[in-house]
Amino acid sequence: MHGPASPGWLLVAVCAATGAYCLLRMRSHVEEQRRAAGGEALMGFGMAAMAVPAAVFTPPSWAWPLYAGVFGAAALHALWSARAGAHHLHHLVGASAMVYMAVVMAVSPGHRGGHGGAGTPFVTGALLLYFTGYVLLSGVRLMPAAGGGGDVGWSDRPELARACRLSMGIAMVAMLLTL
């Protein structure tokens, strides 16, 4: 993505930390958390890689189609998983947004010399609207509920999983704004 280097590095750090925590969540005793954590780790690390400031590293021309392929496969997996529950549709939208951003970066005229490209305003706007709504709803859901969690390990803490999803949603909004 293009833009100033400092916010870009902050975005890289947030996404990479989120991806790392999602890897820890894969050790959870709760099967549903383990399944979701793998896709979320892929999303976090993929977003971190895409957010590296162009002034520091310009990806080779083959990187954008590779990103599109990896996240296209993740979108197909999310679509297949959506048969079991509608909550997988968010993963489908997120992976599709990553495919969209990778394709925009691949076809933009200035992608070899640095990040840049505008994408389709309607698609970008629709994704921004979705992720802004998701961030607001996730923020409300993050509010503490009555009752304690007891003796729960780090990988089983639902509020930390929600915070990770919230941070990835915020990062997605930032990446779409700088597209």
mmCIF file with all atom_site columns, C-alpha atoms in Angstrom:
data_model
loop_
_atom_site.group_PDB
_atom_site.id
_atom_site.type_symbol
_atom_site.label_atom_id
_atom_site.label_alt_id
_atom_site.label_comp_id
_atom_site.label_asym_id
_atom_site.label_entity_id
_atom_site.label_seq_id
_atom_site.pdbx_PDB_ins_code
_atom_site.Cartn_x
_atom_site.Cartn_y
_atom_site.Cartn_z
_atom_site.occupancy
_atom_site.B_iso_or_equiv
_atom_site.pdbx_formal_charge
_atom_site.auth_seq_id
_atom_site.auth_comp_id
_atom_site.auth_asym_id
_atom_site.auth_atom_id
_atom_site.pdbx_PDB_model_num
ATOM 1   C CA . MET A 1 1   ? 0.000   0.000   0.000   1.00 0.00 ? 1   MET A CA 1
ATOM 2   C CA . HIS A 1 2   ? 1.238   3.526   -0.529  1.00 0.00 ? 2   HIS A CA 1
ATOM 3   C CA . GLY A 1 3   ? 1.485   6.296   2.030   1.00 0.00 ? 3   GLY A CA 1
ATOM 4   C CA . PRO A 1 4   ? 3.892   7.506   4.714   1.00 0.00 ? 4   PRO A CA 1
ATOM 5   C CA . ALA A 1 5   ? 6.376   4.998   6.087   1.00 0.00 ? 5   ALA A CA 1
ATOM 6   C CA . SER A 1 6   ? 5.598   5.409   9.822   1.00 0.00 ? 6   SER A CA 1
ATOM 7   C CA . PRO A 1 7   ? 1.897   4.457   9.610   1.00 0.00 ? 7   PRO A CA 1
ATOM 8   C CA . GLY A 1 8   ? 2.878   1.687   7.215   1.00 0.00 ? 8   GLY A CA 1
ATOM 9   C CA . TRP A 1 9   ? 5.269   0.175   9.741   1.00 0.00 ? 9   TRP A CA 1
ATOM 10  C CA . LEU A 1 10  ? 2.650   0.503   12.476  1.00 0.00 ? 10  LEU A CA 1
ATOM 11  C CA . LEU A 1 11  ? 0.222   -1.373  10.244  1.00 0.00 ? 11  LEU A CA 1
ATOM 12  C CA . VAL A 1 12  ? 2.859   -4.070  9.609   1.00 0.00 ? 12  VAL A CA 1
ATOM 13  C CA . ALA A 1 13  ? 3.485   -4.430  13.360  1.00 0.00 ? 13  ALA A CA 1
ATOM 14  C CA . VAL A 1 14  ? -0.217  -4.655  14.259  1.00 0.00 ? 14  VAL A CA 1
ATOM 15  C CA . CYS A 1 15  ? -0.953  -7.196  11.523  1.00 0.00 ? 15  CYS A CA 1
ATOM 16  C CA . ALA A 1 16  ? 2.111   -9.317  12.299  1.00 0.00 ? 16  ALA A CA 1
ATOM 17  C CA . ALA A 1 17  ? 1.320   -9.314  16.050  1.00 0.00 ? 17  ALA A CA 1
ATOM 18  C CA . THR A 1 18  ? -2.252  -10.300 15.274  1.00 0.00 ? 18  THR A CA 1
ATOM 19  C CA . GLY A 1 19  ? -1.048  -13.112 13.016  1.00 0.00 ? 19  GLY A CA 1
ATOM 20  C CA . ALA A 1 20  ? 1.326   -14.322 15.735  1.00 0.00 ? 20  ALA A CA 1
ATOM 21  C CA . TYR A 1 21  ? -1.437  -14.393 18.349  1.00 0.00 ? 21  TYR A CA 1
ATOM 22  C CA . CYS A 1 22  ? -3.670  -16.272 15.914  1.00 0.00 ? 22  CYS A CA 1
ATOM 23  C CA . LEU A 1 23  ? -0.931  -18.893 15.621  1.00 0.00 ? 23  LEU A CA 1
ATOM 24  C CA . LEU A 1 24  ? -1.046  -19.221 19.420  1.00 0.00 ? 24  LEU A CA 1
ATOM 25  C CA . ARG A 1 25  ? -4.825  -19.619 19.227  1.00 0.00 ? 25  ARG A CA 1
ATOM 26  C CA . MET A 1 26  ? -4.297  -22.655 17.028  1.00 0.00 ? 26  MET A CA 1
ATOM 27  C CA . ARG A 1 27  ? -3.237  -24.459 20.231  1.00 0.00 ? 27  ARG A CA 1
ATOM 28  C CA . SER A 1 28  ? -6.665  -23.827 21.781  1.00 0.00 ? 28  SER A CA 1
ATOM 29  C CA . HIS A 1 29  ? -8.712  -26.614 23.329  1.00 0.00 ? 29  HIS A CA 1
ATOM 30  C CA . VAL A 1 30  ? -11.785 -25.238 21.546  1.00 0.00 ? 30  VAL A CA 1
ATOM 31  C CA . GLU A 1 31  ? -12.056 -26.794 18.089  1.00 0.00 ? 31  GLU A CA 1
ATOM 32  C CA . GLU A 1 32  ? -13.862 -23.840 16.481  1.00 0.00 ? 32  GLU A CA 1
ATOM 33  C CA . GLN A 1 33  ? -11.140 -21.440 17.653  1.00 0.00 ? 33  GLN A CA 1
ATOM 34  C CA . ARG A 1 34  ? -8.425  -23.663 16.195  1.00 0.00 ? 34  ARG A CA 1
ATOM 35  C CA . ARG A 1 35  ? -10.156 -23.753 12.822  1.00 0.00 ? 35  ARG A CA 1
ATOM 36  C CA . ALA A 1 36  ? -10.732 -19.997 12.653  1.00 0.00 ? 36  ALA A CA 1
ATOM 37  C CA . ALA A 1 37  ? -7.265  -19.142 13.962  1.00 0.00 ? 37  ALA A CA 1
ATOM 38  C CA . GLY A 1 38  ? -5.413  -20.591 10.968  1.00 0.00 ? 38  GLY A CA 1
ATOM 39  C CA . GLY A 1 39  ? -7.280  -18.442 8.468   1.00 0.00 ? 39  GLY A CA 1
ATOM 40  C CA . GLU A 1 40  ? -6.943  -15.393 10.659  1.00 0.00 ? 40  GLU A CA 1
ATOM 41  C CA . ALA A 1 41  ? -3.183  -15.975 11.005  1.00 0.00 ? 41  ALA A CA 1
ATOM 42  C CA . LEU A 1 42  ? -2.889  -16.179 7.215   1.00 0.00 ? 42  LEU A CA 1
ATOM 43  C CA . MET A 1 43  ? -4.863  -12.946 6.924   1.00 0.00 ? 43  MET A CA 1
ATOM 44  C CA . GLY A 1 44  ? -2.751  -11.160 9.554   1.00 0.00 ? 44  GLY A CA 1
ATOM 45  C CA . PHE A 1 45  ? 0.582   -12.152 8.032   1.00 0.00 ? 45  PHE A CA 1
ATOM 46  C CA . GLY A 1 46  ? -0.669  -11.471 4.506   1.00 0.00 ? 46  GLY A CA 1
ATOM 47  C CA . MET A 1 47  ? -1.842  -8.011  5.504   1.00 0.00 ? 47  MET A CA 1
ATOM 48  C CA . ALA A 1 48  ? 1.512   -7.362  7.189   1.00 0.00 ? 48  ALA A CA 1
ATOM 49  C CA . ALA A 1 49  ? 3.361   -8.347  4.021   1.00 0.00 ? 49  ALA A CA 1
ATOM 50  C CA . MET A 1 50  ? 1.157   -6.155  1.831   1.00 0.00 ? 50  MET A CA 1
ATOM 51  C CA . ALA A 1 51  ? 1.530   -3.175  4.182   1.00 0.00 ? 51  ALA A CA 1
ATOM 52  C CA . VAL A 1 52  ? 5.338   -2.962  4.059   1.00 0.00 ? 52  VAL A CA 1
ATOM 53  C CA . PRO A 1 53  ? 6.061   0.598   2.880   1.00 0.00 ? 53  PRO A CA 1
ATOM 54  C CA . ALA A 1 54  ? 7.017   0.775   -0.801  1.00 0.00 ? 54  ALA A CA 1
ATOM 55  C CA . ALA A 1 55  ? 9.945   3.062   0.020   1.00 0.00 ? 55  ALA A CA 1
ATOM 56  C CA . VAL A 1 56  ? 11.538  0.140   1.888   1.00 0.00 ? 56  VAL A CA 1
ATOM 57  C CA . PHE A 1 57  ? 10.627  -2.808  -0.299  1.00 0.00 ? 57  PHE A CA 1
ATOM 58  C CA . THR A 1 58  ? 8.997   -2.964  -3.692  1.00 0.00 ? 58  THR A CA 1
ATOM 59  C CA . PRO A 1 59  ? 7.614   -6.452  -4.262  1.00 0.00 ? 59  PRO A CA 1
ATOM 60  C CA . PRO A 1 60  ? 8.597   -8.175  -7.512  1.00 0.00 ? 60  PRO A CA 1
ATOM 61  C CA . SER A 1 61  ? 5.968   -8.267  -10.242 1.00 0.00 ? 61  SER A CA 1
ATOM 62  C CA . TRP A 1 62  ? 5.105   -11.910 -9.483  1.00 0.00 ? 62  TRP A CA 1
ATOM 63  C CA . ALA A 1 63  ? 4.223   -11.165 -5.832  1.00 0.00 ? 63  ALA A CA 1
ATOM 64  C CA . TRP A 1 64  ? 0.813   -9.587  -6.495  1.00 0.00 ? 64  TRP A CA 1
ATOM 65  C CA . PRO A 1 65  ? -0.536  -12.509 -8.552  1.00 0.00 ? 65  PRO A CA 1
ATOM 66  C CA . LEU A 1 66  ? 0.831   -14.844 -5.853  1.00 0.00 ? 66  LEU A CA 1
ATOM 67  C CA . TYR A 1 67  ? -1.064  -12.889 -3.160  1.00 0.00 ? 67  TYR A CA 1
ATOM 68  C CA . ALA A 1 68  ? -4.197  -13.017 -5.318  1.00 0.00 ? 68  ALA A CA 1
ATOM 69  C CA . GLY A 1 69  ? -3.822  -16.784 -5.726  1.00 0.00 ? 69  GLY A CA 1
ATOM 70  C CA . VAL A 1 70  ? -3.229  -17.489 -2.032  1.00 0.00 ? 70  VAL A CA 1
ATOM 71  C CA . PHE A 1 71  ? -6.135  -15.338 -0.898  1.00 0.00 ? 71  PHE A CA 1
ATOM 72  C CA . GLY A 1 72  ? -8.303  -16.637 -3.726  1.00 0.00 ? 72  GLY A CA 1
ATOM 73  C CA . ALA A 1 73  ? -7.766  -20.124 -2.328  1.00 0.00 ? 73  ALA A CA 1
ATOM 74  C CA . ALA A 1 74  ? -8.561  -18.804 1.159   1.00 0.00 ? 74  ALA A CA 1
ATOM 75  C CA . ALA A 1 75  ? -11.773 -17.238 -0.209  1.00 0.00 ? 75  ALA A CA 1
ATOM 76  C CA . LEU A 1 76  ? -12.801 -20.560 -1.763  1.00 0.00 ? 76  LEU A CA 1
ATOM 77  C CA . HIS A 1 77  ? -12.111 -22.305 1.542   1.00 0.00 ? 77  HIS A CA 1
ATOM 78  C CA . ALA A 1 78  ? -14.219 -19.715 3.376   1.00 0.00 ? 78  ALA A CA 1
ATOM 79  C CA . LEU A 1 79  ? -17.006 -20.148 0.835   1.00 0.00 ? 79  LEU A CA 1
ATOM 80  C CA . TRP A 1 80  ? -16.910 -23.906 1.363   1.00 0.00 ? 80  TRP A CA 1
ATOM 81  C CA . SER A 1 81  ? -16.875 -23.438 5.166   1.00 0.00 ? 81  SER A CA 1
ATOM 82  C CA . ALA A 1 82  ? -19.836 -21.047 4.996   1.00 0.00 ? 82  ALA A CA 1
ATOM 83  C CA . ARG A 1 83  ? -22.060 -24.061 4.410   1.00 0.00 ? 83  ARG A CA 1
ATOM 84  C CA . ALA A 1 84  ? -21.538 -24.939 8.090   1.00 0.00 ? 84  ALA A CA 1
ATOM 85  C CA . GLY A 1 85  ? -22.174 -21.444 9.453   1.00 0.00 ? 85  GLY A CA 1
ATOM 86  C CA . ALA A 1 86  ? -22.756 -17.898 8.306   1.00 0.00 ? 86  ALA A CA 1
ATOM 87  C CA . HIS A 1 87  ? -19.924 -16.566 10.477  1.00 0.00 ? 87  HIS A CA 1
ATOM 88  C CA . HIS A 1 88  ? -17.506 -17.825 7.802   1.00 0.00 ? 88  HIS A CA 1
ATOM 89  C CA . LEU A 1 89  ? -18.883 -15.237 5.382   1.00 0.00 ? 89  LEU A CA 1
ATOM 90  C CA . HIS A 1 90  ? -16.732 -12.561 7.076   1.00 0.00 ? 90  HIS A CA 1
ATOM 91  C CA . HIS A 1 91  ? -13.642 -14.611 6.197   1.00 0.00 ? 91  HIS A CA 1
ATOM 92  C CA . LEU A 1 92  ? -14.928 -14.799 2.628   1.00 0.00 ? 92  LEU A CA 1
ATOM 93  C CA . VAL A 1 93  ? -15.286 -11.014 2.457   1.00 0.00 ? 93  VAL A CA 1
ATOM 94  C CA . GLY A 1 94  ? -11.844 -10.487 4.025   1.00 0.00 ? 94  GLY A CA 1
ATOM 95  C CA . ALA A 1 95  ? -10.077 -12.907 1.692   1.00 0.00 ? 95  ALA A CA 1
ATOM 96  C CA . SER A 1 96  ? -11.936 -11.434 -1.286  1.00 0.00 ? 96  SER A CA 1
ATOM 97  C CA . ALA A 1 97  ? -10.838 -7.942  -0.234  1.00 0.00 ? 97  ALA A CA 1
ATOM 98  C CA . MET A 1 98  ? -7.238  -9.154  -0.158  1.00 0.00 ? 98  MET A CA 1
ATOM 99  C CA . VAL A 1 99  ? -7.631  -10.619 -3.656  1.00 0.00 ? 99  VAL A CA 1
ATOM 100 C CA . TYR A 1 100 ? -9.125  -7.314  -4.825  1.00 0.00 ? 100 TYR A CA 1
ATOM 101 C CA . MET A 1 101 ? -6.244  -5.279  -3.379  1.00 0.00 ? 101 MET A CA 1
ATOM 102 C CA . ALA A 1 102 ? -3.637  -7.640  -4.860  1.00 0.00 ? 102 ALA A CA 1
ATOM 103 C CA . VAL A 1 103 ? -5.259  -7.448  -8.303  1.00 0.00 ? 103 VAL A CA 1
ATOM 104 C CA . VAL A 1 104 ? -5.437  -3.640  -8.099  1.00 0.00 ? 104 VAL A CA 1
ATOM 105 C CA . MET A 1 105 ? -1.759  -3.495  -7.192  1.00 0.00 ? 105 MET A CA 1
ATOM 106 C CA . ALA A 1 106 ? -0.852  -5.924  -9.992  1.00 0.00 ? 106 ALA A CA 1
ATOM 107 C CA . VAL A 1 107 ? -2.632  -3.976  -12.720 1.00 0.00 ? 107 VAL A CA 1
ATOM 108 C CA . SER A 1 108 ? -1.853  -0.460  -11.517 1.00 0.00 ? 108 SER A CA 1
ATOM 109 C CA . PRO A 1 109 ? 0.596   1.320   -13.838 1.00 0.00 ? 109 PRO A CA 1
ATOM 110 C CA . GLY A 1 110 ? 2.967   2.424   -11.061 1.00 0.00 ? 110 GLY A CA 1
ATOM 111 C CA . HIS A 1 111 ? 3.210   -0.860  -9.175  1.00 0.00 ? 111 HIS A CA 1
ATOM 112 C CA . ARG A 1 112 ? 6.753   -1.575  -10.317 1.00 0.00 ? 112 ARG A CA 1
ATOM 113 C CA . GLY A 1 113 ? 8.203   1.636   -8.935  1.00 0.00 ? 113 GLY A CA 1
ATOM 114 C CA . GLY A 1 114 ? 6.122   1.669   -5.796  1.00 0.00 ? 114 GLY A CA 1
ATOM 115 C CA . HIS A 1 115 ? 2.685   1.010   -4.492  1.00 0.00 ? 115 HIS A CA 1
ATOM 116 C CA . GLY A 1 116 ? -0.182  2.844   -6.065  1.00 0.00 ? 116 GLY A CA 1
ATOM 117 C CA . GLY A 1 117 ? -3.505  2.354   -7.743  1.00 0.00 ? 117 GLY A CA 1
ATOM 118 C CA . ALA A 1 118 ? -7.043  3.369   -7.118  1.00 0.00 ? 118 ALA A CA 1
ATOM 119 C CA . GLY A 1 119 ? -9.132  0.311   -7.767  1.00 0.00 ? 119 GLY A CA 1
ATOM 120 C CA . THR A 1 120 ? -12.780 0.545   -8.665  1.00 0.00 ? 120 THR A CA 1
ATOM 121 C CA . PRO A 1 121 ? -14.414 3.245   -6.525  1.00 0.00 ? 121 PRO A CA 1
ATOM 122 C CA . PHE A 1 122 ? -17.637 1.255   -6.109  1.00 0.00 ? 122 PHE A CA 1
ATOM 123 C CA . VAL A 1 123 ? -15.869 -1.921  -4.929  1.00 0.00 ? 123 VAL A CA 1
ATOM 124 C CA . THR A 1 124 ? -13.463 -0.003  -2.703  1.00 0.00 ? 124 THR A CA 1
ATOM 125 C CA . GLY A 1 125 ? -16.372 1.982   -1.234  1.00 0.00 ? 125 GLY A CA 1
ATOM 126 C CA . ALA A 1 126 ? -18.456 -1.135  -0.609  1.00 0.00 ? 126 ALA A CA 1
ATOM 127 C CA . LEU A 1 127 ? -15.524 -2.844  1.128   1.00 0.00 ? 127 LEU A CA 1
ATOM 128 C CA . LEU A 1 128 ? -14.841 0.284   3.188   1.00 0.00 ? 128 LEU A CA 1
ATOM 129 C CA . LEU A 1 129 ? -18.489 0.421   4.220   1.00 0.00 ? 129 LEU A CA 1
ATOM 130 C CA . TYR A 1 130 ? -18.494 -3.258  5.191   1.00 0.00 ? 130 TYR A CA 1
ATOM 131 C CA . PHE A 1 131 ? -15.257 -3.129  7.190   1.00 0.00 ? 131 PHE A CA 1
ATOM 132 C CA . THR A 1 132 ? -16.164 0.162   8.890   1.00 0.00 ? 132 THR A CA 1
ATOM 133 C CA . GLY A 1 133 ? -19.442 -1.400  10.021  1.00 0.00 ? 133 GLY A CA 1
ATOM 134 C CA . TYR A 1 134 ? -17.578 -4.522  11.107  1.00 0.00 ? 134 TYR A CA 1
ATOM 135 C CA . VAL A 1 135 ? -15.104 -2.459  13.149  1.00 0.00 ? 135 VAL A CA 1
ATOM 136 C CA . LEU A 1 136 ? -17.892 -0.536  14.878  1.00 0.00 ? 136 LEU A CA 1
ATOM 137 C CA . LEU A 1 137 ? -19.852 -3.696  15.663  1.00 0.00 ? 137 LEU A CA 1
ATOM 138 C CA . SER A 1 138 ? -16.716 -5.510  16.858  1.00 0.00 ? 138 SER A CA 1
ATOM 139 C CA . GLY A 1 139 ? -15.858 -2.588  19.116  1.00 0.00 ? 139 GLY A CA 1
ATOM 140 C CA . VAL A 1 140 ? -19.264 -2.809  20.766  1.00 0.00 ? 140 VAL A CA 1
ATOM 141 C CA . ARG A 1 141 ? -18.946 -6.572  21.172  1.00 0.00 ? 141 ARG A CA 1
ATOM 142 C CA . LEU A 1 142 ? -15.572 -6.106  22.843  1.00 0.00 ? 142 LEU A CA 1
ATOM 143 C CA . MET A 1 143 ? -17.172 -4.324  25.788  1.00 0.00 ? 143 MET A CA 1
ATOM 144 C CA . PRO A 1 144 ? -16.760 -6.430  28.932  1.00 0.00 ? 144 PRO A CA 1
ATOM 145 C CA . ALA A 1 145 ? -19.600 -8.717  29.949  1.00 0.00 ? 145 ALA A CA 1
ATOM 146 C CA . ALA A 1 146 ? -20.548 -9.641  33.489  1.00 0.00 ? 146 ALA A CA 1
ATOM 147 C CA . GLY A 1 147 ? -18.923 -12.748 34.906  1.00 0.00 ? 147 GLY A CA 1
ATOM 148 C CA . GLY A 1 148 ? -15.351 -13.943 35.018  1.00 0.00 ? 148 GLY A CA 1
ATOM 149 C CA . GLY A 1 149 ? -13.611 -16.237 32.621  1.00 0.00 ? 149 GLY A CA 1
ATOM 150 C CA . GLY A 1 150 ? -12.019 -18.308 35.354  1.00 0.00 ? 150 GLY A CA 1
ATOM 151 C CA . ASP A 1 151 ? -8.705  -19.974 34.677  1.00 0.00 ? 151 ASP A CA 1
ATOM 152 C CA . VAL A 1 152 ? -8.521  -19.733 30.888  1.00 0.00 ? 152 VAL A CA 1
ATOM 153 C CA . GLY A 1 153 ? -5.303  -20.006 28.872  1.00 0.00 ? 153 GLY A CA 1
ATOM 154 C CA . TRP A 1 154 ? -4.122  -17.299 26.467  1.00 0.00 ? 154 TRP A CA 1
ATOM 155 C CA . SER A 1 155 ? -5.218  -19.259 23.436  1.00 0.00 ? 155 SER A CA 1
ATOM 156 C CA . ASP A 1 156 ? -8.792  -19.658 24.718  1.00 0.00 ? 156 ASP A CA 1
ATOM 157 C CA . ARG A 1 157 ? -9.565  -16.045 25.635  1.00 0.00 ? 157 ARG A CA 1
ATOM 158 C CA . PRO A 1 158 ? -12.530 -14.959 23.486  1.00 0.00 ? 158 PRO A CA 1
ATOM 159 C CA . GLU A 1 159 ? -11.992 -11.261 24.197  1.00 0.00 ? 159 GLU A CA 1
ATOM 160 C CA . LEU A 1 160 ? -8.444  -11.473 22.801  1.00 0.00 ? 160 LEU A CA 1
ATOM 161 C CA . ALA A 1 161 ? -9.730  -13.239 19.701  1.00 0.00 ? 161 ALA A CA 1
ATOM 162 C CA . ARG A 1 162 ? -12.291 -10.433 19.266  1.00 0.00 ? 162 ARG A CA 1
ATOM 163 C CA . ALA A 1 163 ? -9.566  -7.820  19.770  1.00 0.00 ? 163 ALA A CA 1
ATOM 164 C CA . CYS A 1 164 ? -7.490  -9.507  17.048  1.00 0.00 ? 164 CYS A CA 1
ATOM 165 C CA . ARG A 1 165 ? -10.423 -9.480  14.658  1.00 0.00 ? 165 ARG A CA 1
ATOM 166 C CA . LEU A 1 166 ? -11.059 -5.838  15.516  1.00 0.00 ? 166 LEU A CA 1
ATOM 167 C CA . SER A 1 167 ? -7.423  -4.892  14.842  1.00 0.00 ? 167 SER A CA 1
ATOM 168 C CA . MET A 1 168 ? -7.482  -6.717  11.500  1.00 0.00 ? 168 MET A CA 1
ATOM 169 C CA . GLY A 1 169 ? -10.705 -4.909  10.595  1.00 0.00 ? 169 GLY A CA 1
ATOM 170 C CA . ILE A 1 170 ? -9.114  -1.553  11.411  1.00 0.00 ? 170 ILE A CA 1
ATOM 171 C CA . ALA A 1 171 ? -6.043  -2.526  9.396   1.00 0.00 ? 171 ALA A CA 1
ATOM 172 C CA . MET A 1 172 ? -8.253  -3.493  6.447   1.00 0.00 ? 172 MET A CA 1
ATOM 173 C CA . VAL A 1 173 ? -9.947  -0.082  6.569   1.00 0.00 ? 173 VAL A CA 1
ATOM 174 C CA . ALA A 1 174 ? -6.531  1.595   6.600   1.00 0.00 ? 174 ALA A CA 1
ATOM 175 C CA . MET A 1 175 ? -5.298  -0.502  3.680   1.00 0.00 ? 175 MET A CA 1
ATOM 176 C CA . LEU A 1 176 ? -8.413  0.190   1.637   1.00 0.00 ? 176 LEU A CA 1
ATOM 177 C CA . LEU A 1 177 ? -8.087  3.928   2.333   1.00 0.00 ? 177 LEU A CA 1
ATOM 178 C CA . THR A 1 178 ? -4.512  3.958   1.064   1.00 0.00 ? 178 THR A CA 1
ATOM 179 C CA . LEU A 1 179 ? -5.226  1.788   -1.966  1.00 0.00 ? 179 LEU A CA 1
#
